[in-house]
GROMACS .gro file of N, CA, C and O in nm:
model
  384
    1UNK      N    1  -7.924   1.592  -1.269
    1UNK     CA    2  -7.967   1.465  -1.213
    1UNK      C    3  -8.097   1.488  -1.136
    1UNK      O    4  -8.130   1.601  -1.100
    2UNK      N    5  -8.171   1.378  -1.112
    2UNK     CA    6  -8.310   1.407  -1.084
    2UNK      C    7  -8.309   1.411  -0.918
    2UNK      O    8  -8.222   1.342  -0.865
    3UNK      N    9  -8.390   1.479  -0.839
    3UNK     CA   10  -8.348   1.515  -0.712
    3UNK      C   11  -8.362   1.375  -0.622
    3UNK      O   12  -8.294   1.314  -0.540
    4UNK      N   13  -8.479   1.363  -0.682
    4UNK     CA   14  -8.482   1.197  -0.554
    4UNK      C   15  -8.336   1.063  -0.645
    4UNK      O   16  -8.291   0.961  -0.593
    5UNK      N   17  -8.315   1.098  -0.730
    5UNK     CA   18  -8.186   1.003  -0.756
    5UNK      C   19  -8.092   1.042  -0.667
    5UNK      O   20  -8.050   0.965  -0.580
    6UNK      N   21  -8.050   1.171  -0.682
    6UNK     CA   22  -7.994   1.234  -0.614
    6UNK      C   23  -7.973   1.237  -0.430
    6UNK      O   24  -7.874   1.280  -0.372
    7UNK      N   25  -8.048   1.200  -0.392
    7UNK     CA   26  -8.093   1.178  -0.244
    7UNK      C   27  -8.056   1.004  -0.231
    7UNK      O   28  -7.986   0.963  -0.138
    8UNK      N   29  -8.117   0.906  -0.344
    8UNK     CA   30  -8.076   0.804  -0.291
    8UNK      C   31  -7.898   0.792  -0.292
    8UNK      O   32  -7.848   0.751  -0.187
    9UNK      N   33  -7.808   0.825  -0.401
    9UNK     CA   34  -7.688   0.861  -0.408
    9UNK      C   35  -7.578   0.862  -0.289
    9UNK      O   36  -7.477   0.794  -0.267
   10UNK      N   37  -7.675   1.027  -0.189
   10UNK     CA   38  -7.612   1.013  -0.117
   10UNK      C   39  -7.668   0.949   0.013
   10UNK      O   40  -7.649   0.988   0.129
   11UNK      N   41  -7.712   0.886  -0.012
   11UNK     CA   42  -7.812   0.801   0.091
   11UNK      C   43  -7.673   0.640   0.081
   11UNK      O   44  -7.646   0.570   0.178
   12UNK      N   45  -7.641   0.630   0.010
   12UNK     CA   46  -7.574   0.497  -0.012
   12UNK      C   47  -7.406   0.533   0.022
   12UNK      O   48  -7.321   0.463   0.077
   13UNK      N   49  -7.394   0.712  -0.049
   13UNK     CA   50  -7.281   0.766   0.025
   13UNK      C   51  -7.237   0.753   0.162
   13UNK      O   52  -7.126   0.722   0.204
   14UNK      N   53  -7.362   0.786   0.236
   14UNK     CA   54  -7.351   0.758   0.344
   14UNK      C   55  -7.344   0.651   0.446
   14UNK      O   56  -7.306   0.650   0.563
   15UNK      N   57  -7.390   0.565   0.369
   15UNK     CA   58  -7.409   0.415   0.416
   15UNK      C   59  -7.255   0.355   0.393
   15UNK      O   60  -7.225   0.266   0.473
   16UNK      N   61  -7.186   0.379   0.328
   16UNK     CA   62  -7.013   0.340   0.286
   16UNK      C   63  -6.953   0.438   0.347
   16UNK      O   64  -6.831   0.423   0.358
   17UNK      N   65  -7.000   0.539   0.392
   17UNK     CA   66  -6.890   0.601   0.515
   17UNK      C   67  -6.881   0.530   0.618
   17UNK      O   68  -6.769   0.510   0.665
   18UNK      N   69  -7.008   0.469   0.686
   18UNK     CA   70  -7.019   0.363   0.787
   18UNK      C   71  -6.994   0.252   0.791
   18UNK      O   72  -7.018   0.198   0.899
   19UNK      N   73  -6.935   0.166   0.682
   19UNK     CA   74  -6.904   0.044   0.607
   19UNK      C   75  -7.043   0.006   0.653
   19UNK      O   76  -7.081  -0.034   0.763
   20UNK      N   77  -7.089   0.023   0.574
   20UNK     CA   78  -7.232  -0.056   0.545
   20UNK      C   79  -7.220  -0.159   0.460
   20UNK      O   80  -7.162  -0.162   0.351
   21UNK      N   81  -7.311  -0.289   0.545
   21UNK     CA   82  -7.233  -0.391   0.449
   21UNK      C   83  -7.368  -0.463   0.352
   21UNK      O   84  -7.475  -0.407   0.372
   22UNK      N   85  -7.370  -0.549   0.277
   22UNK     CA   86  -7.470  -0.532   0.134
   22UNK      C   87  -7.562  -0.446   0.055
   22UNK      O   88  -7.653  -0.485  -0.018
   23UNK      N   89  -7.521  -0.307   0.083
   23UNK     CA   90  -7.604  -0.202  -0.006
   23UNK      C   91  -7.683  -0.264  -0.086
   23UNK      O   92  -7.636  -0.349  -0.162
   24UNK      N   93  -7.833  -0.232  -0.086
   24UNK     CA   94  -7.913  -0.249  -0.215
   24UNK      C   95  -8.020  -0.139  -0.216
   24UNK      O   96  -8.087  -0.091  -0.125
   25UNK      N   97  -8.014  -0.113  -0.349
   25UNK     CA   98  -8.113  -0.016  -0.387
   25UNK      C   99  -8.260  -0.030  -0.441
   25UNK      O  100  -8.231  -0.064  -0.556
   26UNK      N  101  -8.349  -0.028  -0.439
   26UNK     CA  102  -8.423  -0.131  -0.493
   26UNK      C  103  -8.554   0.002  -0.572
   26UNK      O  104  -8.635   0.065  -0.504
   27UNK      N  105  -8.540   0.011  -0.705
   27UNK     CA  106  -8.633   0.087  -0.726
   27UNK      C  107  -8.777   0.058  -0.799
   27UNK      O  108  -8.798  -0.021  -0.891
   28UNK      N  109  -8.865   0.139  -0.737
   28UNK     CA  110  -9.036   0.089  -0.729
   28UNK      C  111  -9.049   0.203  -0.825
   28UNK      O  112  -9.130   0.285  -0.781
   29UNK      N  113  -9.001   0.237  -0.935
   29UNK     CA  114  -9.080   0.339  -0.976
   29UNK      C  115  -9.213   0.299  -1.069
   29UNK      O  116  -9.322   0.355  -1.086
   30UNK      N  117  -9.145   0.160  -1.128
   30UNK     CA  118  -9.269   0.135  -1.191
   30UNK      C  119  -9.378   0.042  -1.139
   30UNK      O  120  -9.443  -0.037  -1.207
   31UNK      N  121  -9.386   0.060  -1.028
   31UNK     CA  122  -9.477  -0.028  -0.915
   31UNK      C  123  -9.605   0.083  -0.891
   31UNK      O  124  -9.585   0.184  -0.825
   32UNK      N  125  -9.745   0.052  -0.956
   32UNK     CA  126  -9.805   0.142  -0.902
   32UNK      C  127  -9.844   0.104  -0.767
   32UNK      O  128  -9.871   0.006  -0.697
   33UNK      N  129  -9.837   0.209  -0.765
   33UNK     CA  130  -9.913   0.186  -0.541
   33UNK      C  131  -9.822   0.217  -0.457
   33UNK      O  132  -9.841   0.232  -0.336
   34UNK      N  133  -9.716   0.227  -0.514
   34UNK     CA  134  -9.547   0.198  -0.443
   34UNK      C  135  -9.587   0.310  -0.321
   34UNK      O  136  -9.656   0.412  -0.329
   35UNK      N  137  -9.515   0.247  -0.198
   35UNK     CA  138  -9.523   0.382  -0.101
   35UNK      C  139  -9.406   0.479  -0.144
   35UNK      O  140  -9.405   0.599  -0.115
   36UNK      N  141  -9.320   0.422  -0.206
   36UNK     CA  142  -9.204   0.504  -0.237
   36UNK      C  143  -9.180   0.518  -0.358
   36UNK      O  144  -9.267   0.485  -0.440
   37UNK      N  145  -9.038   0.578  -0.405
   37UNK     CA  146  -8.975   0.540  -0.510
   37UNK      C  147  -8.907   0.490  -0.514
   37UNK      O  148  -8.893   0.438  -0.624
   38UNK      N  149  -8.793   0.450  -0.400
   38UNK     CA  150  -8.695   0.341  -0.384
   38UNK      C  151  -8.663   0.330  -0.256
   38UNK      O  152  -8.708   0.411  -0.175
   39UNK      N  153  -8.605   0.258  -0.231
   39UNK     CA  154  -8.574   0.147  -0.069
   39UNK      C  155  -8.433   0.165  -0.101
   39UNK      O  156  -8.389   0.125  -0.209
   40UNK      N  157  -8.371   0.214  -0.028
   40UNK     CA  158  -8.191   0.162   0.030
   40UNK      C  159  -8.161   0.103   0.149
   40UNK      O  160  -8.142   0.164   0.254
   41UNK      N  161  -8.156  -0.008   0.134
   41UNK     CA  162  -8.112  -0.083   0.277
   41UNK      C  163  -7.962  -0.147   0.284
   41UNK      O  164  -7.876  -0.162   0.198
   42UNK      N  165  -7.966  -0.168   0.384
   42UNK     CA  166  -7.803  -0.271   0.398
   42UNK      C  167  -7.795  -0.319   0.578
   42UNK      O  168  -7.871  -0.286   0.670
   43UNK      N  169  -7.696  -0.390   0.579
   43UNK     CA  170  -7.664  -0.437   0.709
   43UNK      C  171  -7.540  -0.403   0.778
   43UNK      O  172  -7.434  -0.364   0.727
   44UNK      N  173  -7.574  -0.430   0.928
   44UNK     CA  174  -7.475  -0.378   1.024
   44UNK      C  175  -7.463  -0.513   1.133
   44UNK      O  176  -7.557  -0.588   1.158
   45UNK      N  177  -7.331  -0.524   1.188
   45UNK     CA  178  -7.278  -0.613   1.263
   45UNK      C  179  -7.332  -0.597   1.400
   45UNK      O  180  -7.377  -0.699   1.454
   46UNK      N  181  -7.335  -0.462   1.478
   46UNK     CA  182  -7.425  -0.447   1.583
   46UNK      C  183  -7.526  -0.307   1.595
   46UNK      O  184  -7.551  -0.231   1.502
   47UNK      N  185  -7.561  -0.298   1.698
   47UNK     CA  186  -7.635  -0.227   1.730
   47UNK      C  187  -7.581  -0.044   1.718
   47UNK      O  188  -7.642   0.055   1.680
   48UNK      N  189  -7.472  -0.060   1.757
   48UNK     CA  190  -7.364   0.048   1.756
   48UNK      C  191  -7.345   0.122   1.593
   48UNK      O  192  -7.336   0.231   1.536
   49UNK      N  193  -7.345   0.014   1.575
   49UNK     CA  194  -7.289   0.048   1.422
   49UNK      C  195  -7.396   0.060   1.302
   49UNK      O  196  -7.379   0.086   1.183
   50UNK      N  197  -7.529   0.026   1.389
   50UNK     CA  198  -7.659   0.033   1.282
   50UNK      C  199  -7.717   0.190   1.323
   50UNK      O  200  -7.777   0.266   1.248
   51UNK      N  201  -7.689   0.208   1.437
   51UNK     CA  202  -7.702   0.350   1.463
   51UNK      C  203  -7.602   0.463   1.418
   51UNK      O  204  -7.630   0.583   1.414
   52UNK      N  205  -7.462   0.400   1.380
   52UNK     CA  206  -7.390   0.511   1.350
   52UNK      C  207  -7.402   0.491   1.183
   52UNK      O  208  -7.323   0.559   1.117
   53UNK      N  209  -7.484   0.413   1.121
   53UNK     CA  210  -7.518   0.404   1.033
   53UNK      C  211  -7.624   0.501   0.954
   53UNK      O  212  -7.611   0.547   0.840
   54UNK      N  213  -7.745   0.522   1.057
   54UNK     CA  214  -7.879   0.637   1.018
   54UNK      C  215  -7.830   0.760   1.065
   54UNK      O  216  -7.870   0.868   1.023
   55UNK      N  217  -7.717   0.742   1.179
   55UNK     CA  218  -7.711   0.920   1.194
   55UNK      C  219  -7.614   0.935   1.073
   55UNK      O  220  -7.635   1.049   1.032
   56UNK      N  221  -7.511   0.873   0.988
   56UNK     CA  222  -7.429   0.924   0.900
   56UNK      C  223  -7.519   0.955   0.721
   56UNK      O  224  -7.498   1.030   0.625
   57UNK      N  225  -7.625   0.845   0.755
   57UNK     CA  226  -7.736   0.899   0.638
   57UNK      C  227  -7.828   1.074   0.670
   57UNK      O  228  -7.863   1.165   0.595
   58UNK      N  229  -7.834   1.054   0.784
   58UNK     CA  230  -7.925   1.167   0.816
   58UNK      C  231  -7.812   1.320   0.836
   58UNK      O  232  -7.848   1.437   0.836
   59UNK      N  233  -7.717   1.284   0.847
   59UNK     CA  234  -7.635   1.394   0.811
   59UNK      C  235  -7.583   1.407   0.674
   59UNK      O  236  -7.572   1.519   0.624
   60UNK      N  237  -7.544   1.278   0.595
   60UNK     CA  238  -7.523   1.356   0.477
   60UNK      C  239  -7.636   1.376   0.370
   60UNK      O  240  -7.626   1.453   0.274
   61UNK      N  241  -7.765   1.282   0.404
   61UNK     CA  242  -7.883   1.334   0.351
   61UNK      C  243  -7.873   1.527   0.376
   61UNK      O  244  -7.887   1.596   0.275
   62UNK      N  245  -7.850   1.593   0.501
   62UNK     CA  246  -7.900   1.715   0.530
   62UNK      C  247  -7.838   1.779   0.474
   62UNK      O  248  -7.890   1.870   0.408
   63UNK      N  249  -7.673   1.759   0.474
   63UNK     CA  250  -7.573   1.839   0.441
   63UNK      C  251  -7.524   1.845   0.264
   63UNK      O  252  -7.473   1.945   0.213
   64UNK      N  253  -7.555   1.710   0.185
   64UNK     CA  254  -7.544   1.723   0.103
   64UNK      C  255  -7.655   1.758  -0.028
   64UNK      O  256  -7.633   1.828  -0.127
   65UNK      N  257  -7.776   1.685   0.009
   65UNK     CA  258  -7.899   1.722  -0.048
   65UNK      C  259  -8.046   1.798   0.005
   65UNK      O  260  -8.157   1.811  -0.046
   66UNK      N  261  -7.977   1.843   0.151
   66UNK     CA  262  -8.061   1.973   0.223
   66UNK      C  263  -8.236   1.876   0.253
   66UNK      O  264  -8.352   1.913   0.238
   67UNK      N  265  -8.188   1.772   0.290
   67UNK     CA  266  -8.325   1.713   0.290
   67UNK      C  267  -8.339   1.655   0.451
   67UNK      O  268  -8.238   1.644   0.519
   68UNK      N  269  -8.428   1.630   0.487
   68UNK     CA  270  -8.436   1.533   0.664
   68UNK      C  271  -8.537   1.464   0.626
   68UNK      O  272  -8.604   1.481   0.524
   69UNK      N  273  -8.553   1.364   0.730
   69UNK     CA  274  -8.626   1.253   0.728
   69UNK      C  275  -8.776   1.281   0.787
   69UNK      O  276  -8.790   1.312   0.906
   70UNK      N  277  -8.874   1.270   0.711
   70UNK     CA  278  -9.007   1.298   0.765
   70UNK      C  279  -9.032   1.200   0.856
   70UNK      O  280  -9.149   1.214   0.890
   71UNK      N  281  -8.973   1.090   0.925
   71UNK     CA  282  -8.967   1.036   1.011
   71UNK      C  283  -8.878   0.922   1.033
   71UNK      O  284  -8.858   0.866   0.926
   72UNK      N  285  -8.798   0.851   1.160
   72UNK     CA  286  -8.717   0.782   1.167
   72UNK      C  287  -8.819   0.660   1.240
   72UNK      O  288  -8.930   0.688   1.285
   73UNK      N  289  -8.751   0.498   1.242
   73UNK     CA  290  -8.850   0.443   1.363
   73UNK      C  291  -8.702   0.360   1.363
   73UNK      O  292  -8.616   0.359   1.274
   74UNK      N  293  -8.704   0.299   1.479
   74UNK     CA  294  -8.644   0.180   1.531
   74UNK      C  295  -8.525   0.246   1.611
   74UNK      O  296  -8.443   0.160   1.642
   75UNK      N  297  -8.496   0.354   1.648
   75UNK     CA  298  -8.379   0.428   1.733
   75UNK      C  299  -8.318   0.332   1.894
   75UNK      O  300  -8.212   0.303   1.950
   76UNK      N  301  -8.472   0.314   1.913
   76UNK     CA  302  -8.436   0.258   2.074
   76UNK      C  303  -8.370   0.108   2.081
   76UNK      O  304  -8.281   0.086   2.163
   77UNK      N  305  -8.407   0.030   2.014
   77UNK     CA  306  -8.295  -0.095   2.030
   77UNK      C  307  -8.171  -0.097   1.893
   77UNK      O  308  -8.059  -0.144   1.914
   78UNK      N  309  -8.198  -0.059   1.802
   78UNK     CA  310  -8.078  -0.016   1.691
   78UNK      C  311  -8.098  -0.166   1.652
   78UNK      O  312  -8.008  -0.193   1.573
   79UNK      N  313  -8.173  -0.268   1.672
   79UNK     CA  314  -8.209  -0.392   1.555
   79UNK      C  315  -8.214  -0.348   1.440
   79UNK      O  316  -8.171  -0.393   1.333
   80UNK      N  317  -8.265  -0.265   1.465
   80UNK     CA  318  -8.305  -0.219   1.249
   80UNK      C  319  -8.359  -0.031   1.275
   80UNK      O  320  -8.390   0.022   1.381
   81UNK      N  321  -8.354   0.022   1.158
   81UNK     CA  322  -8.373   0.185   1.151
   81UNK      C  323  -8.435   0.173   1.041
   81UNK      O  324  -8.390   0.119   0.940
   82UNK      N  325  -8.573   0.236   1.056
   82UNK     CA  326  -8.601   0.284   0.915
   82UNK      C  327  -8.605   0.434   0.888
   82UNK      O  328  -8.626   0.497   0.991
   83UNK      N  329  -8.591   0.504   0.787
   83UNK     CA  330  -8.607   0.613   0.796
   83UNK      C  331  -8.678   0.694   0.643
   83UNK      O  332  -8.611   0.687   0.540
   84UNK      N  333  -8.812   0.769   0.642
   84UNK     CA  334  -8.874   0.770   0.560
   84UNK      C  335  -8.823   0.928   0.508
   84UNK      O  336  -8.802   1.016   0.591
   85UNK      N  337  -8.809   0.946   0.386
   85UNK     CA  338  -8.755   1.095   0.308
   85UNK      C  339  -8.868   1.112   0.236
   85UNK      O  340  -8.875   1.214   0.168
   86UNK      N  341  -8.966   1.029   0.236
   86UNK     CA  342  -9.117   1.062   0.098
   86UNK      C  343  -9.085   0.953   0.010
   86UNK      O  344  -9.110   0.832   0.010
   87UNK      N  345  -9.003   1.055  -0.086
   87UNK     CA  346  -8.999   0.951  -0.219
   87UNK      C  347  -8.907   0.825  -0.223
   87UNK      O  348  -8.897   0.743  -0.314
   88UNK      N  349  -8.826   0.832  -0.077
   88UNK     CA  350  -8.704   0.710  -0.019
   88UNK      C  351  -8.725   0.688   0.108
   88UNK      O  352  -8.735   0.759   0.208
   89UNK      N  353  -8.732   0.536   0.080
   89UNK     CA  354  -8.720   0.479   0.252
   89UNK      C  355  -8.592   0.450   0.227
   89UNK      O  356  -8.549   0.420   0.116
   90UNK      N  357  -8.495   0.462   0.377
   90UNK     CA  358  -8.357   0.420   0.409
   90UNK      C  359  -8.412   0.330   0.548
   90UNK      O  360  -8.498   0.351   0.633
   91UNK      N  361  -8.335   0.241   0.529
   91UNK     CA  362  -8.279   0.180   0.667
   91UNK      C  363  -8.175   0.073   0.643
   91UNK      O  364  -8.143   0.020   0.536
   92UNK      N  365  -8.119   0.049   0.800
   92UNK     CA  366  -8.064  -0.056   0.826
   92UNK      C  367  -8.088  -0.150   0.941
   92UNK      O  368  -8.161  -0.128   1.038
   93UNK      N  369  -7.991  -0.293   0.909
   93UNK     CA  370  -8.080  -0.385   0.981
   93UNK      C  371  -7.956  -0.452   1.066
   93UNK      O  372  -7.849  -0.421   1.013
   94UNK      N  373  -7.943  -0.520   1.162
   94UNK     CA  374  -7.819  -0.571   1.252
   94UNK      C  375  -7.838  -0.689   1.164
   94UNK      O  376  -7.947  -0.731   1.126
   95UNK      N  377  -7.685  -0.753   1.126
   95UNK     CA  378  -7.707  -0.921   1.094
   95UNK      C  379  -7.712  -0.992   1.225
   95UNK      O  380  -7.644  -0.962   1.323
   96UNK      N  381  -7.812  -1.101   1.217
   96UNK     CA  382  -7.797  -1.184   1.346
   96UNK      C  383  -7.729  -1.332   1.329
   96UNK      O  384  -7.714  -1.404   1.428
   0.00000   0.00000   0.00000
Protein backbone atom coordinates (compact mmCIF):
# COMPACT_ATOMS: atom_id res chain seq x y z
CA UNK A 1 0.00 0.00 0.00
CA UNK A 2 1.25 3.40 -0.83
CA UNK A 3 2.74 5.22 2.27
CA UNK A 4 0.75 8.45 2.28
CA UNK A 5 -2.55 6.11 1.78
CA UNK A 6 -1.31 4.50 4.40
CA UNK A 7 -0.95 7.47 6.85
CA UNK A 8 -4.35 8.76 5.84
CA UNK A 9 -5.82 5.12 7.01
CA UNK A 10 -4.56 5.50 10.10
CA UNK A 11 -5.26 9.00 10.39
CA UNK A 12 -9.15 8.10 10.20
CA UNK A 13 -8.14 5.03 12.54
CA UNK A 14 -7.58 7.31 14.82
CA UNK A 15 -10.23 9.64 14.47
CA UNK A 16 -12.89 6.45 15.30
CA UNK A 17 -10.97 5.68 18.35
CA UNK A 18 -12.18 9.13 19.49
CA UNK A 19 -15.68 8.75 17.99
CA UNK A 20 -15.07 11.19 15.56
CA UNK A 21 -18.08 12.16 14.13
CA UNK A 22 -18.50 12.75 10.00
CA UNK A 23 -15.12 11.46 8.76
CA UNK A 24 -14.27 12.72 5.32
CA UNK A 25 -11.45 12.15 3.29
CA UNK A 26 -11.09 14.28 0.57
CA UNK A 27 -8.41 13.53 -2.05
CA UNK A 28 -6.49 16.36 -4.17
CA UNK A 29 -4.34 14.20 -5.98
CA UNK A 30 -5.44 15.28 -9.15
CA UNK A 31 -5.60 18.98 -8.24
CA UNK A 32 -2.55 20.62 -9.53
CA UNK A 33 -1.30 23.17 -7.01
CA UNK A 34 -2.83 21.05 -4.26
CA UNK A 35 -1.00 21.94 -0.94
CA UNK A 36 -1.58 18.38 -0.17
CA UNK A 37 -2.61 15.11 -1.18
CA UNK A 38 -5.56 14.70 0.95
CA UNK A 39 -7.52 16.43 3.84
CA UNK A 40 -9.11 14.19 6.69
CA UNK A 41 -11.39 16.08 8.69
CA UNK A 42 -14.38 15.39 10.95
CA UNK A 43 -16.19 16.84 13.95
CA UNK A 44 -16.26 16.97 17.66
CA UNK A 45 -19.01 17.92 20.24
CA UNK A 46 -16.56 19.97 22.44
CA UNK A 47 -13.49 21.29 22.99
CA UNK A 48 -12.34 18.28 25.14
CA UNK A 49 -13.02 15.93 22.76
CA UNK A 50 -11.54 17.85 19.63
CA UNK A 51 -8.38 17.73 21.51
CA UNK A 52 -8.56 14.18 22.51
CA UNK A 53 -9.20 13.83 19.00
CA UNK A 54 -5.46 15.27 17.43
CA UNK A 55 -3.62 13.78 20.31
CA UNK A 56 -5.21 10.16 19.34
CA UNK A 57 -4.23 11.01 15.51
CA UNK A 58 -0.81 12.13 16.52
CA UNK A 59 -0.20 9.04 18.42
CA UNK A 60 -1.40 6.58 16.16
CA UNK A 61 -0.01 8.55 13.19
CA UNK A 62 3.58 7.94 15.31
CA UNK A 63 3.03 4.59 16.51
CA UNK A 64 1.55 3.06 13.64
CA UNK A 65 3.07 4.74 10.53
CA UNK A 66 6.31 6.26 12.41
CA UNK A 67 5.35 9.66 11.10
CA UNK A 68 4.66 13.29 13.28
CA UNK A 69 3.19 16.24 12.29
CA UNK A 70 5.42 18.94 10.70
CA UNK A 71 3.18 21.17 12.45
CA UNK A 72 -0.08 21.38 14.57
CA UNK A 73 -2.22 24.90 14.86
CA UNK A 74 -5.34 25.54 16.83
CA UNK A 75 -4.22 23.65 20.37
CA UNK A 76 -5.11 26.69 22.58
CA UNK A 77 -8.90 27.01 22.28
CA UNK A 78 -9.57 23.27 20.75
CA UNK A 79 -12.38 25.13 18.22
CA UNK A 80 -10.71 23.36 15.50
CA UNK A 81 -6.95 21.51 15.10
CA UNK A 82 -5.23 21.40 12.13
CA UNK A 83 -2.44 19.33 11.74
CA UNK A 84 -0.04 19.23 8.68
CA UNK A 85 2.00 15.55 7.82
CA UNK A 86 3.22 17.12 4.13
CA UNK A 87 1.38 15.04 1.90
CA UNK A 88 -1.93 15.12 4.64
CA UNK A 89 -3.61 17.74 6.38
CA UNK A 90 -5.70 16.30 9.46
CA UNK A 91 -7.92 18.22 11.56
CA UNK A 92 -10.84 18.62 13.55
CA UNK A 93 -13.49 21.05 14.13
CA UNK A 94 -16.09 21.51 17.40
CA UNK A 95 -19.84 21.41 16.00
CA UNK A 96 -21.47 24.60 17.13
Amino acid sequence: MDQTKELVNTIVEGLQEKKGKNIVTVDLTQLSGAVCQYMVICEGNTPTQVSALSDSVWDFARKKAGEKPLSIDGNQSAQWIGMDYGTVLAGATRVL
